[in-house]
């Protein structure tokens, strides 16, 4: 596996213009948005919304980060959708509403992808876990852009780029992994397998 390029850009507020400038600068370091999406491609955005906590709590991907990368992908000609599966019972739509992501969606004309239902897949080169059920919205897209929120986590100690893909597993199916894999190392290895199968094209981490 080749090494990933990482751009770290200082951003001190969630002001929309400030965030857009920071995200744009980071993408310039990586070669521009055209490296990650081409006209007509179906790209799904995967923010971290949990059960839909409000932006003021700073535990979900902030709407300004979501909007910035959405604008850039739309400008590149991509057909953009978005979604996440809540950590507990519930549907994608209400969680997105509570997290403040519906207004940017309406402003940019993006559609919500299906993260409530999924299909079984097999990851043949997995390290530990070779079978997953992946949300239909992920499987139907040409590529995924992951929008994690940097924060602490009770089991893995921190949530970052790799942990964010756990929300690509629909609904309460996620709870089964917590039961089957209480050991942090095994759980983290499962997350690596999941991410290696999905292969996000780009991560834009909200670490404000």
mmCIF file with all atom_site columns, C-alpha atoms in Angstrom:
data_model
loop_
_atom_site.group_PDB
_atom_site.id
_atom_site.type_symbol
_atom_site.label_atom_id
_atom_site.label_alt_id
_atom_site.label_comp_id
_atom_site.label_asym_id
_atom_site.label_entity_id
_atom_site.label_seq_id
_atom_site.pdbx_PDB_ins_code
_atom_site.Cartn_x
_atom_site.Cartn_y
_atom_site.Cartn_z
_atom_site.occupancy
_atom_site.B_iso_or_equiv
_atom_site.pdbx_formal_charge
_atom_site.auth_seq_id
_atom_site.auth_comp_id
_atom_site.auth_asym_id
_atom_site.auth_atom_id
_atom_site.pdbx_PDB_model_num
ATOM 1   C CA . UNK A 1 1   ? 0.000   0.000   0.000   1.00 0.00 ? 1   UNK A CA 1
ATOM 2   C CA . UNK A 1 2   ? 1.444   3.369   -1.021  1.00 0.00 ? 2   UNK A CA 1
ATOM 3   C CA . UNK A 1 3   ? 1.817   6.201   1.457   1.00 0.00 ? 3   UNK A CA 1
ATOM 4   C CA . UNK A 1 4   ? -0.886  8.859   1.548   1.00 0.00 ? 4   UNK A CA 1
ATOM 5   C CA . UNK A 1 5   ? -0.154  12.549  1.121   1.00 0.00 ? 5   UNK A CA 1
ATOM 6   C CA . UNK A 1 6   ? -1.424  14.706  3.989   1.00 0.00 ? 6   UNK A CA 1
ATOM 7   C CA . UNK A 1 7   ? -1.974  18.460  3.962   1.00 0.00 ? 7   UNK A CA 1
ATOM 8   C CA . UNK A 1 8   ? -2.355  20.162  7.349   1.00 0.00 ? 8   UNK A CA 1
ATOM 9   C CA . UNK A 1 9   ? -3.886  23.642  7.139   1.00 0.00 ? 9   UNK A CA 1
ATOM 10  C CA . UNK A 1 10  ? -4.568  25.922  10.099  1.00 0.00 ? 10  UNK A CA 1
ATOM 11  C CA . UNK A 1 11  ? -8.206  26.999  10.455  1.00 0.00 ? 11  UNK A CA 1
ATOM 12  C CA . UNK A 1 12  ? -9.295  28.844  13.588  1.00 0.00 ? 12  UNK A CA 1
ATOM 13  C CA . UNK A 1 13  ? -13.044 29.242  13.068  1.00 0.00 ? 13  UNK A CA 1
ATOM 14  C CA . UNK A 1 14  ? -16.080 27.792  11.324  1.00 0.00 ? 14  UNK A CA 1
ATOM 15  C CA . UNK A 1 15  ? -16.708 30.977  9.361   1.00 0.00 ? 15  UNK A CA 1
ATOM 16  C CA . UNK A 1 16  ? -17.733 29.760  5.898   1.00 0.00 ? 16  UNK A CA 1
ATOM 17  C CA . UNK A 1 17  ? -15.207 31.843  3.953   1.00 0.00 ? 17  UNK A CA 1
ATOM 18  C CA . UNK A 1 18  ? -12.397 30.892  6.346   1.00 0.00 ? 18  UNK A CA 1
ATOM 19  C CA . UNK A 1 19  ? -13.199 27.190  6.074   1.00 0.00 ? 19  UNK A CA 1
ATOM 20  C CA . UNK A 1 20  ? -13.548 27.326  2.286   1.00 0.00 ? 20  UNK A CA 1
ATOM 21  C CA . UNK A 1 21  ? -10.141 29.011  1.980   1.00 0.00 ? 21  UNK A CA 1
ATOM 22  C CA . UNK A 1 22  ? -8.521  26.416  4.263   1.00 0.00 ? 22  UNK A CA 1
ATOM 23  C CA . UNK A 1 23  ? -10.047 23.437  2.449   1.00 0.00 ? 23  UNK A CA 1
ATOM 24  C CA . UNK A 1 24  ? -9.148  24.926  -0.940  1.00 0.00 ? 24  UNK A CA 1
ATOM 25  C CA . UNK A 1 25  ? -5.562  25.475  0.183   1.00 0.00 ? 25  UNK A CA 1
ATOM 26  C CA . UNK A 1 26  ? -5.293  21.901  1.439   1.00 0.00 ? 26  UNK A CA 1
ATOM 27  C CA . UNK A 1 27  ? -6.586  20.544  -1.861  1.00 0.00 ? 27  UNK A CA 1
ATOM 28  C CA . UNK A 1 28  ? -4.113  22.719  -3.770  1.00 0.00 ? 28  UNK A CA 1
ATOM 29  C CA . UNK A 1 29  ? -1.305  21.014  -1.812  1.00 0.00 ? 29  UNK A CA 1
ATOM 30  C CA . UNK A 1 30  ? -2.703  17.650  -2.968  1.00 0.00 ? 30  UNK A CA 1
ATOM 31  C CA . UNK A 1 31  ? -3.021  18.586  -6.630  1.00 0.00 ? 31  UNK A CA 1
ATOM 32  C CA . UNK A 1 32  ? -6.493  20.141  -6.773  1.00 0.00 ? 32  UNK A CA 1
ATOM 33  C CA . UNK A 1 33  ? -10.036 18.807  -6.655  1.00 0.00 ? 33  UNK A CA 1
ATOM 34  C CA . UNK A 1 34  ? -9.658  17.443  -10.199 1.00 0.00 ? 34  UNK A CA 1
ATOM 35  C CA . UNK A 1 35  ? -7.470  14.641  -8.803  1.00 0.00 ? 35  UNK A CA 1
ATOM 36  C CA . UNK A 1 36  ? -10.420 13.275  -6.862  1.00 0.00 ? 36  UNK A CA 1
ATOM 37  C CA . UNK A 1 37  ? -13.458 13.774  -9.104  1.00 0.00 ? 37  UNK A CA 1
ATOM 38  C CA . UNK A 1 38  ? -14.153 14.286  -12.805 1.00 0.00 ? 38  UNK A CA 1
ATOM 39  C CA . UNK A 1 39  ? -17.233 15.674  -14.578 1.00 0.00 ? 39  UNK A CA 1
ATOM 40  C CA . UNK A 1 40  ? -20.216 13.331  -14.413 1.00 0.00 ? 40  UNK A CA 1
ATOM 41  C CA . UNK A 1 41  ? -18.834 11.054  -11.700 1.00 0.00 ? 41  UNK A CA 1
ATOM 42  C CA . UNK A 1 42  ? -21.121 10.135  -8.811  1.00 0.00 ? 42  UNK A CA 1
ATOM 43  C CA . UNK A 1 43  ? -19.378 11.115  -5.572  1.00 0.00 ? 43  UNK A CA 1
ATOM 44  C CA . UNK A 1 44  ? -20.890 10.478  -2.140  1.00 0.00 ? 44  UNK A CA 1
ATOM 45  C CA . UNK A 1 45  ? -19.887 12.631  0.840   1.00 0.00 ? 45  UNK A CA 1
ATOM 46  C CA . UNK A 1 46  ? -19.631 10.788  4.161   1.00 0.00 ? 46  UNK A CA 1
ATOM 47  C CA . UNK A 1 47  ? -19.750 13.255  7.090   1.00 0.00 ? 47  UNK A CA 1
ATOM 48  C CA . UNK A 1 48  ? -19.673 12.072  10.703  1.00 0.00 ? 48  UNK A CA 1
ATOM 49  C CA . UNK A 1 49  ? -23.108 12.850  12.204  1.00 0.00 ? 49  UNK A CA 1
ATOM 50  C CA . UNK A 1 50  ? -23.635 10.187  14.911  1.00 0.00 ? 50  UNK A CA 1
ATOM 51  C CA . UNK A 1 51  ? -27.313 10.504  15.867  1.00 0.00 ? 51  UNK A CA 1
ATOM 52  C CA . UNK A 1 52  ? -27.388 14.087  14.658  1.00 0.00 ? 52  UNK A CA 1
ATOM 53  C CA . UNK A 1 53  ? -25.845 16.296  17.341  1.00 0.00 ? 53  UNK A CA 1
ATOM 54  C CA . UNK A 1 54  ? -26.045 20.034  16.654  1.00 0.00 ? 54  UNK A CA 1
ATOM 55  C CA . UNK A 1 55  ? -23.014 21.843  15.190  1.00 0.00 ? 55  UNK A CA 1
ATOM 56  C CA . UNK A 1 56  ? -22.550 23.850  18.408  1.00 0.00 ? 56  UNK A CA 1
ATOM 57  C CA . UNK A 1 57  ? -21.477 20.676  20.253  1.00 0.00 ? 57  UNK A CA 1
ATOM 58  C CA . UNK A 1 58  ? -18.477 20.188  17.911  1.00 0.00 ? 58  UNK A CA 1
ATOM 59  C CA . UNK A 1 59  ? -18.766 16.386  17.815  1.00 0.00 ? 59  UNK A CA 1
ATOM 60  C CA . UNK A 1 60  ? -20.051 16.117  14.246  1.00 0.00 ? 60  UNK A CA 1
ATOM 61  C CA . UNK A 1 61  ? -18.711 17.333  10.898  1.00 0.00 ? 61  UNK A CA 1
ATOM 62  C CA . UNK A 1 62  ? -19.525 21.035  10.783  1.00 0.00 ? 62  UNK A CA 1
ATOM 63  C CA . UNK A 1 63  ? -21.878 22.304  8.034   1.00 0.00 ? 63  UNK A CA 1
ATOM 64  C CA . UNK A 1 64  ? -19.232 24.789  6.815   1.00 0.00 ? 64  UNK A CA 1
ATOM 65  C CA . UNK A 1 65  ? -16.769 21.939  6.127   1.00 0.00 ? 65  UNK A CA 1
ATOM 66  C CA . UNK A 1 66  ? -19.506 19.886  4.462   1.00 0.00 ? 66  UNK A CA 1
ATOM 67  C CA . UNK A 1 67  ? -20.531 22.850  2.315   1.00 0.00 ? 67  UNK A CA 1
ATOM 68  C CA . UNK A 1 68  ? -16.971 23.764  1.308   1.00 0.00 ? 68  UNK A CA 1
ATOM 69  C CA . UNK A 1 69  ? -16.088 20.369  -0.153  1.00 0.00 ? 69  UNK A CA 1
ATOM 70  C CA . UNK A 1 70  ? -19.576 20.039  -1.654  1.00 0.00 ? 70  UNK A CA 1
ATOM 71  C CA . UNK A 1 71  ? -19.106 23.320  -3.505  1.00 0.00 ? 71  UNK A CA 1
ATOM 72  C CA . UNK A 1 72  ? -15.733 22.228  -4.844  1.00 0.00 ? 72  UNK A CA 1
ATOM 73  C CA . UNK A 1 73  ? -16.978 18.856  -6.051  1.00 0.00 ? 73  UNK A CA 1
ATOM 74  C CA . UNK A 1 74  ? -19.998 20.456  -7.746  1.00 0.00 ? 74  UNK A CA 1
ATOM 75  C CA . UNK A 1 75  ? -17.693 22.977  -9.430  1.00 0.00 ? 75  UNK A CA 1
ATOM 76  C CA . UNK A 1 76  ? -15.607 20.044  -10.704 1.00 0.00 ? 76  UNK A CA 1
ATOM 77  C CA . UNK A 1 77  ? -18.732 18.676  -12.396 1.00 0.00 ? 77  UNK A CA 1
ATOM 78  C CA . UNK A 1 78  ? -19.360 15.764  -10.047 1.00 0.00 ? 78  UNK A CA 1
ATOM 79  C CA . UNK A 1 79  ? -22.851 14.527  -9.215  1.00 0.00 ? 79  UNK A CA 1
ATOM 80  C CA . UNK A 1 80  ? -22.759 14.814  -5.423  1.00 0.00 ? 80  UNK A CA 1
ATOM 81  C CA . UNK A 1 81  ? -24.799 12.932  -2.850  1.00 0.00 ? 81  UNK A CA 1
ATOM 82  C CA . UNK A 1 82  ? -24.254 12.485  0.878   1.00 0.00 ? 82  UNK A CA 1
ATOM 83  C CA . UNK A 1 83  ? -25.194 10.406  3.883   1.00 0.00 ? 83  UNK A CA 1
ATOM 84  C CA . UNK A 1 84  ? -24.294 8.641   7.117   1.00 0.00 ? 84  UNK A CA 1
ATOM 85  C CA . UNK A 1 85  ? -25.888 5.925   9.190   1.00 0.00 ? 85  UNK A CA 1
ATOM 86  C CA . UNK A 1 86  ? -26.751 7.020   12.759  1.00 0.00 ? 86  UNK A CA 1
ATOM 87  C CA . UNK A 1 87  ? -24.912 5.168   15.496  1.00 0.00 ? 87  UNK A CA 1
ATOM 88  C CA . UNK A 1 88  ? -28.189 4.072   17.080  1.00 0.00 ? 88  UNK A CA 1
ATOM 89  C CA . UNK A 1 89  ? -31.707 3.455   15.811  1.00 0.00 ? 89  UNK A CA 1
ATOM 90  C CA . UNK A 1 90  ? -32.867 6.098   13.375  1.00 0.00 ? 90  UNK A CA 1
ATOM 91  C CA . UNK A 1 91  ? -32.819 7.188   9.754   1.00 0.00 ? 91  UNK A CA 1
ATOM 92  C CA . UNK A 1 92  ? -30.239 9.177   7.839   1.00 0.00 ? 92  UNK A CA 1
ATOM 93  C CA . UNK A 1 93  ? -32.539 12.118  7.044   1.00 0.00 ? 93  UNK A CA 1
ATOM 94  C CA . UNK A 1 94  ? -33.469 13.254  10.572  1.00 0.00 ? 94  UNK A CA 1
ATOM 95  C CA . UNK A 1 95  ? -29.854 12.859  11.735  1.00 0.00 ? 95  UNK A CA 1
ATOM 96  C CA . UNK A 1 96  ? -28.667 15.110  8.898   1.00 0.00 ? 96  UNK A CA 1
ATOM 97  C CA . UNK A 1 97  ? -31.326 17.665  9.795   1.00 0.00 ? 97  UNK A CA 1
ATOM 98  C CA . UNK A 1 98  ? -30.251 17.766  13.453  1.00 0.00 ? 98  UNK A CA 1
ATOM 99  C CA . UNK A 1 99  ? -26.586 18.074  12.467  1.00 0.00 ? 99  UNK A CA 1
ATOM 100 C CA . UNK A 1 100 ? -27.356 21.165  10.409  1.00 0.00 ? 100 UNK A CA 1
ATOM 101 C CA . UNK A 1 101 ? -26.481 19.595  7.049   1.00 0.00 ? 101 UNK A CA 1
ATOM 102 C CA . UNK A 1 102 ? -29.852 19.953  5.314   1.00 0.00 ? 102 UNK A CA 1
ATOM 103 C CA . UNK A 1 103 ? -29.477 23.670  4.548   1.00 0.00 ? 103 UNK A CA 1
ATOM 104 C CA . UNK A 1 104 ? -26.119 23.274  2.732   1.00 0.00 ? 104 UNK A CA 1
ATOM 105 C CA . UNK A 1 105 ? -27.679 20.344  0.873   1.00 0.00 ? 105 UNK A CA 1
ATOM 106 C CA . UNK A 1 106 ? -30.579 22.509  -0.317  1.00 0.00 ? 106 UNK A CA 1
ATOM 107 C CA . UNK A 1 107 ? -28.280 25.410  -1.237  1.00 0.00 ? 107 UNK A CA 1
ATOM 108 C CA . UNK A 1 108 ? -26.023 23.211  -3.374  1.00 0.00 ? 108 UNK A CA 1
ATOM 109 C CA . UNK A 1 109 ? -28.687 20.936  -4.857  1.00 0.00 ? 109 UNK A CA 1
ATOM 110 C CA . UNK A 1 110 ? -27.193 17.720  -3.534  1.00 0.00 ? 110 UNK A CA 1
ATOM 111 C CA . UNK A 1 111 ? -29.296 14.624  -2.897  1.00 0.00 ? 111 UNK A CA 1
ATOM 112 C CA . UNK A 1 112 ? -29.333 12.325  0.088   1.00 0.00 ? 112 UNK A CA 1
ATOM 113 C CA . UNK A 1 113 ? -27.953 8.852   -0.621  1.00 0.00 ? 113 UNK A CA 1
ATOM 114 C CA . UNK A 1 114 ? -29.418 5.642   0.800   1.00 0.00 ? 114 UNK A CA 1
ATOM 115 C CA . UNK A 1 115 ? -27.579 4.886   4.041   1.00 0.00 ? 115 UNK A CA 1
ATOM 116 C CA . UNK A 1 116 ? -30.561 3.126   5.633   1.00 0.00 ? 116 UNK A CA 1
ATOM 117 C CA . UNK A 1 117 ? -30.336 -0.102  3.606   1.00 0.00 ? 117 UNK A CA 1
ATOM 118 C CA . UNK A 1 118 ? -27.368 -2.050  2.245   1.00 0.00 ? 118 UNK A CA 1
ATOM 119 C CA . UNK A 1 119 ? -26.050 -5.163  0.553   1.00 0.00 ? 119 UNK A CA 1
ATOM 120 C CA . UNK A 1 120 ? -23.556 -7.831  1.673   1.00 0.00 ? 120 UNK A CA 1
ATOM 121 C CA . UNK A 1 121 ? -20.055 -7.664  0.219   1.00 0.00 ? 121 UNK A CA 1
ATOM 122 C CA . UNK A 1 122 ? -16.877 -9.735  0.530   1.00 0.00 ? 122 UNK A CA 1
ATOM 123 C CA . UNK A 1 123 ? -13.424 -8.241  1.033   1.00 0.00 ? 123 UNK A CA 1
ATOM 124 C CA . UNK A 1 124 ? -11.128 -10.982 -0.234  1.00 0.00 ? 124 UNK A CA 1
ATOM 125 C CA . UNK A 1 125 ? -7.833  -9.549  1.032   1.00 0.00 ? 125 UNK A CA 1
ATOM 126 C CA . UNK A 1 126 ? -9.078  -8.597  4.504   1.00 0.00 ? 126 UNK A CA 1
ATOM 127 C CA . UNK A 1 127 ? -6.775  -8.815  7.511   1.00 0.00 ? 127 UNK A CA 1
ATOM 128 C CA . UNK A 1 128 ? -9.521  -9.950  9.896   1.00 0.00 ? 128 UNK A CA 1
ATOM 129 C CA . UNK A 1 129 ? -13.078 -9.295  8.725   1.00 0.00 ? 129 UNK A CA 1
ATOM 130 C CA . UNK A 1 130 ? -13.979 -10.210 5.154   1.00 0.00 ? 130 UNK A CA 1
ATOM 131 C CA . UNK A 1 131 ? -17.766 -9.756  5.200   1.00 0.00 ? 131 UNK A CA 1
ATOM 132 C CA . UNK A 1 132 ? -19.670 -6.502  5.565   1.00 0.00 ? 132 UNK A CA 1
ATOM 133 C CA . UNK A 1 133 ? -23.043 -5.030  4.717   1.00 0.00 ? 133 UNK A CA 1
ATOM 134 C CA . UNK A 1 134 ? -22.398 -1.692  3.003   1.00 0.00 ? 134 UNK A CA 1
ATOM 135 C CA . UNK A 1 135 ? -24.960 1.089   2.505   1.00 0.00 ? 135 UNK A CA 1
ATOM 136 C CA . UNK A 1 136 ? -26.519 1.217   -0.962  1.00 0.00 ? 136 UNK A CA 1
ATOM 137 C CA . UNK A 1 137 ? -25.506 4.871   -1.338  1.00 0.00 ? 137 UNK A CA 1
ATOM 138 C CA . UNK A 1 138 ? -21.842 3.919   -1.029  1.00 0.00 ? 138 UNK A CA 1
ATOM 139 C CA . UNK A 1 139 ? -22.057 0.956   -3.401  1.00 0.00 ? 139 UNK A CA 1
ATOM 140 C CA . UNK A 1 140 ? -23.910 2.972   -6.048  1.00 0.00 ? 140 UNK A CA 1
ATOM 141 C CA . UNK A 1 141 ? -21.345 5.809   -6.109  1.00 0.00 ? 141 UNK A CA 1
ATOM 142 C CA . UNK A 1 142 ? -18.208 5.963   -8.245  1.00 0.00 ? 142 UNK A CA 1
ATOM 143 C CA . UNK A 1 143 ? -16.228 7.245   -5.283  1.00 0.00 ? 143 UNK A CA 1
ATOM 144 C CA . UNK A 1 144 ? -16.493 8.380   -1.662  1.00 0.00 ? 144 UNK A CA 1
ATOM 145 C CA . UNK A 1 145 ? -15.083 11.491  0.014   1.00 0.00 ? 145 UNK A CA 1
ATOM 146 C CA . UNK A 1 146 ? -14.823 11.038  3.769   1.00 0.00 ? 146 UNK A CA 1
ATOM 147 C CA . UNK A 1 147 ? -15.451 14.011  6.088   1.00 0.00 ? 147 UNK A CA 1
ATOM 148 C CA . UNK A 1 148 ? -14.413 12.842  9.569   1.00 0.00 ? 148 UNK A CA 1
ATOM 149 C CA . UNK A 1 149 ? -14.530 14.882  12.774  1.00 0.00 ? 149 UNK A CA 1
ATOM 150 C CA . UNK A 1 150 ? -11.396 14.596  14.915  1.00 0.00 ? 150 UNK A CA 1
ATOM 151 C CA . UNK A 1 151 ? -12.426 13.675  18.472  1.00 0.00 ? 151 UNK A CA 1
ATOM 152 C CA . UNK A 1 152 ? -11.978 11.159  21.271  1.00 0.00 ? 152 UNK A CA 1
ATOM 153 C CA . UNK A 1 153 ? -13.606 7.719   21.291  1.00 0.00 ? 153 UNK A CA 1
ATOM 154 C CA . UNK A 1 154 ? -14.237 5.307   24.150  1.00 0.00 ? 154 UNK A CA 1
ATOM 155 C CA . UNK A 1 155 ? -12.885 2.208   22.398  1.00 0.00 ? 155 UNK A CA 1
ATOM 156 C CA . UNK A 1 156 ? -10.404 3.372   19.757  1.00 0.00 ? 156 UNK A CA 1
ATOM 157 C CA . UNK A 1 157 ? -9.272  6.402   21.851  1.00 0.00 ? 157 UNK A CA 1
ATOM 158 C CA . UNK A 1 158 ? -9.758  8.734   18.907  1.00 0.00 ? 158 UNK A CA 1
ATOM 159 C CA . UNK A 1 159 ? -12.041 9.025   15.911  1.00 0.00 ? 159 UNK A CA 1
ATOM 160 C CA . UNK A 1 160 ? -10.382 10.049  12.672  1.00 0.00 ? 160 UNK A CA 1
ATOM 161 C CA . UNK A 1 161 ? -10.227 9.254   8.978   1.00 0.00 ? 161 UNK A CA 1
ATOM 162 C CA . UNK A 1 162 ? -10.428 5.443   9.333   1.00 0.00 ? 162 UNK A CA 1
ATOM 163 C CA . UNK A 1 163 ? -13.175 5.286   11.969  1.00 0.00 ? 163 UNK A CA 1
ATOM 164 C CA . UNK A 1 164 ? -15.497 7.483   9.883   1.00 0.00 ? 164 UNK A CA 1
ATOM 165 C CA . UNK A 1 165 ? -16.195 4.670   7.400   1.00 0.00 ? 165 UNK A CA 1
ATOM 166 C CA . UNK A 1 166 ? -17.970 2.702   10.167  1.00 0.00 ? 166 UNK A CA 1
ATOM 167 C CA . UNK A 1 167 ? -21.032 4.814   9.319   1.00 0.00 ? 167 UNK A CA 1
ATOM 168 C CA . UNK A 1 168 ? -21.141 3.132   5.890   1.00 0.00 ? 168 UNK A CA 1
ATOM 169 C CA . UNK A 1 169 ? -22.618 0.088   7.674   1.00 0.00 ? 169 UNK A CA 1
ATOM 170 C CA . UNK A 1 170 ? -26.386 0.594   7.986   1.00 0.00 ? 170 UNK A CA 1
ATOM 171 C CA . UNK A 1 171 ? -28.221 0.949   11.275  1.00 0.00 ? 171 UNK A CA 1
ATOM 172 C CA . UNK A 1 172 ? -27.881 -1.485  14.133  1.00 0.00 ? 172 UNK A CA 1
ATOM 173 C CA . UNK A 1 173 ? -25.563 -3.786  12.168  1.00 0.00 ? 173 UNK A CA 1
ATOM 174 C CA . UNK A 1 174 ? -22.762 -1.642  13.608  1.00 0.00 ? 174 UNK A CA 1
ATOM 175 C CA . UNK A 1 175 ? -23.659 -2.742  17.138  1.00 0.00 ? 175 UNK A CA 1
ATOM 176 C CA . UNK A 1 176 ? -22.905 -6.361  16.192  1.00 0.00 ? 176 UNK A CA 1
ATOM 177 C CA . UNK A 1 177 ? -19.240 -5.461  15.616  1.00 0.00 ? 177 UNK A CA 1
ATOM 178 C CA . UNK A 1 178 ? -18.997 -3.859  19.040  1.00 0.00 ? 178 UNK A CA 1
ATOM 179 C CA . UNK A 1 179 ? -20.343 -7.072  20.575  1.00 0.00 ? 179 UNK A CA 1
ATOM 180 C CA . UNK A 1 180 ? -18.151 -9.409  18.498  1.00 0.00 ? 180 UNK A CA 1
ATOM 181 C CA . UNK A 1 181 ? -15.007 -7.280  18.797  1.00 0.00 ? 181 UNK A CA 1
ATOM 182 C CA . UNK A 1 182 ? -14.671 -5.750  22.282  1.00 0.00 ? 182 UNK A CA 1
ATOM 183 C CA . UNK A 1 183 ? -10.873 -5.797  21.923  1.00 0.00 ? 183 UNK A CA 1
ATOM 184 C CA . UNK A 1 184 ? -9.718  -2.379  20.615  1.00 0.00 ? 184 UNK A CA 1
ATOM 185 C CA . UNK A 1 185 ? -7.014  -3.893  18.370  1.00 0.00 ? 185 UNK A CA 1
ATOM 186 C CA . UNK A 1 186 ? -9.438  -6.277  16.635  1.00 0.00 ? 186 UNK A CA 1
ATOM 187 C CA . UNK A 1 187 ? -12.043 -3.538  16.292  1.00 0.00 ? 187 UNK A CA 1
ATOM 188 C CA . UNK A 1 188 ? -9.460  -1.210  14.749  1.00 0.00 ? 188 UNK A CA 1
ATOM 189 C CA . UNK A 1 189 ? -8.308  -3.958  12.363  1.00 0.00 ? 189 UNK A CA 1
ATOM 190 C CA . UNK A 1 190 ? -11.916 -4.419  11.252  1.00 0.00 ? 190 UNK A CA 1
ATOM 191 C CA . UNK A 1 191 ? -12.094 -0.676  10.544  1.00 0.00 ? 191 UNK A CA 1
ATOM 192 C CA . UNK A 1 192 ? -8.956  -0.942  8.407   1.00 0.00 ? 192 UNK A CA 1
ATOM 193 C CA . UNK A 1 193 ? -10.558 -3.806  6.449   1.00 0.00 ? 193 UNK A CA 1
ATOM 194 C CA . UNK A 1 194 ? -13.720 -1.759  5.940   1.00 0.00 ? 194 UNK A CA 1
ATOM 195 C CA . UNK A 1 195 ? -11.803 1.291   4.764   1.00 0.00 ? 195 UNK A CA 1
ATOM 196 C CA . UNK A 1 196 ? -9.583  -0.782  2.456   1.00 0.00 ? 196 UNK A CA 1
ATOM 197 C CA . UNK A 1 197 ? -12.723 -2.162  0.804   1.00 0.00 ? 197 UNK A CA 1
ATOM 198 C CA . UNK A 1 198 ? -14.412 1.247   0.401   1.00 0.00 ? 198 UNK A CA 1
ATOM 199 C CA . UNK A 1 199 ? -11.195 3.027   -0.639  1.00 0.00 ? 199 UNK A CA 1
ATOM 200 C CA . UNK A 1 200 ? -12.203 6.680   -0.077  1.00 0.00 ? 200 UNK A CA 1
ATOM 201 C CA . UNK A 1 201 ? -10.687 8.996   -2.644  1.00 0.00 ? 201 UNK A CA 1
ATOM 202 C CA . UNK A 1 202 ? -10.115 11.840  -0.229  1.00 0.00 ? 202 UNK A CA 1
ATOM 203 C CA . UNK A 1 203 ? -10.432 12.678  3.469   1.00 0.00 ? 203 UNK A CA 1
ATOM 204 C CA . UNK A 1 204 ? -11.202 16.211  4.619   1.00 0.00 ? 204 UNK A CA 1
ATOM 205 C CA . UNK A 1 205 ? -10.976 16.165  8.413   1.00 0.00 ? 205 UNK A CA 1
ATOM 206 C CA . UNK A 1 206 ? -12.771 18.742  10.534  1.00 0.00 ? 206 UNK A CA 1
ATOM 207 C CA . UNK A 1 207 ? -10.266 19.365  13.334  1.00 0.00 ? 207 UNK A CA 1
ATOM 208 C CA . UNK A 1 208 ? -11.219 22.953  14.143  1.00 0.00 ? 208 UNK A CA 1
#
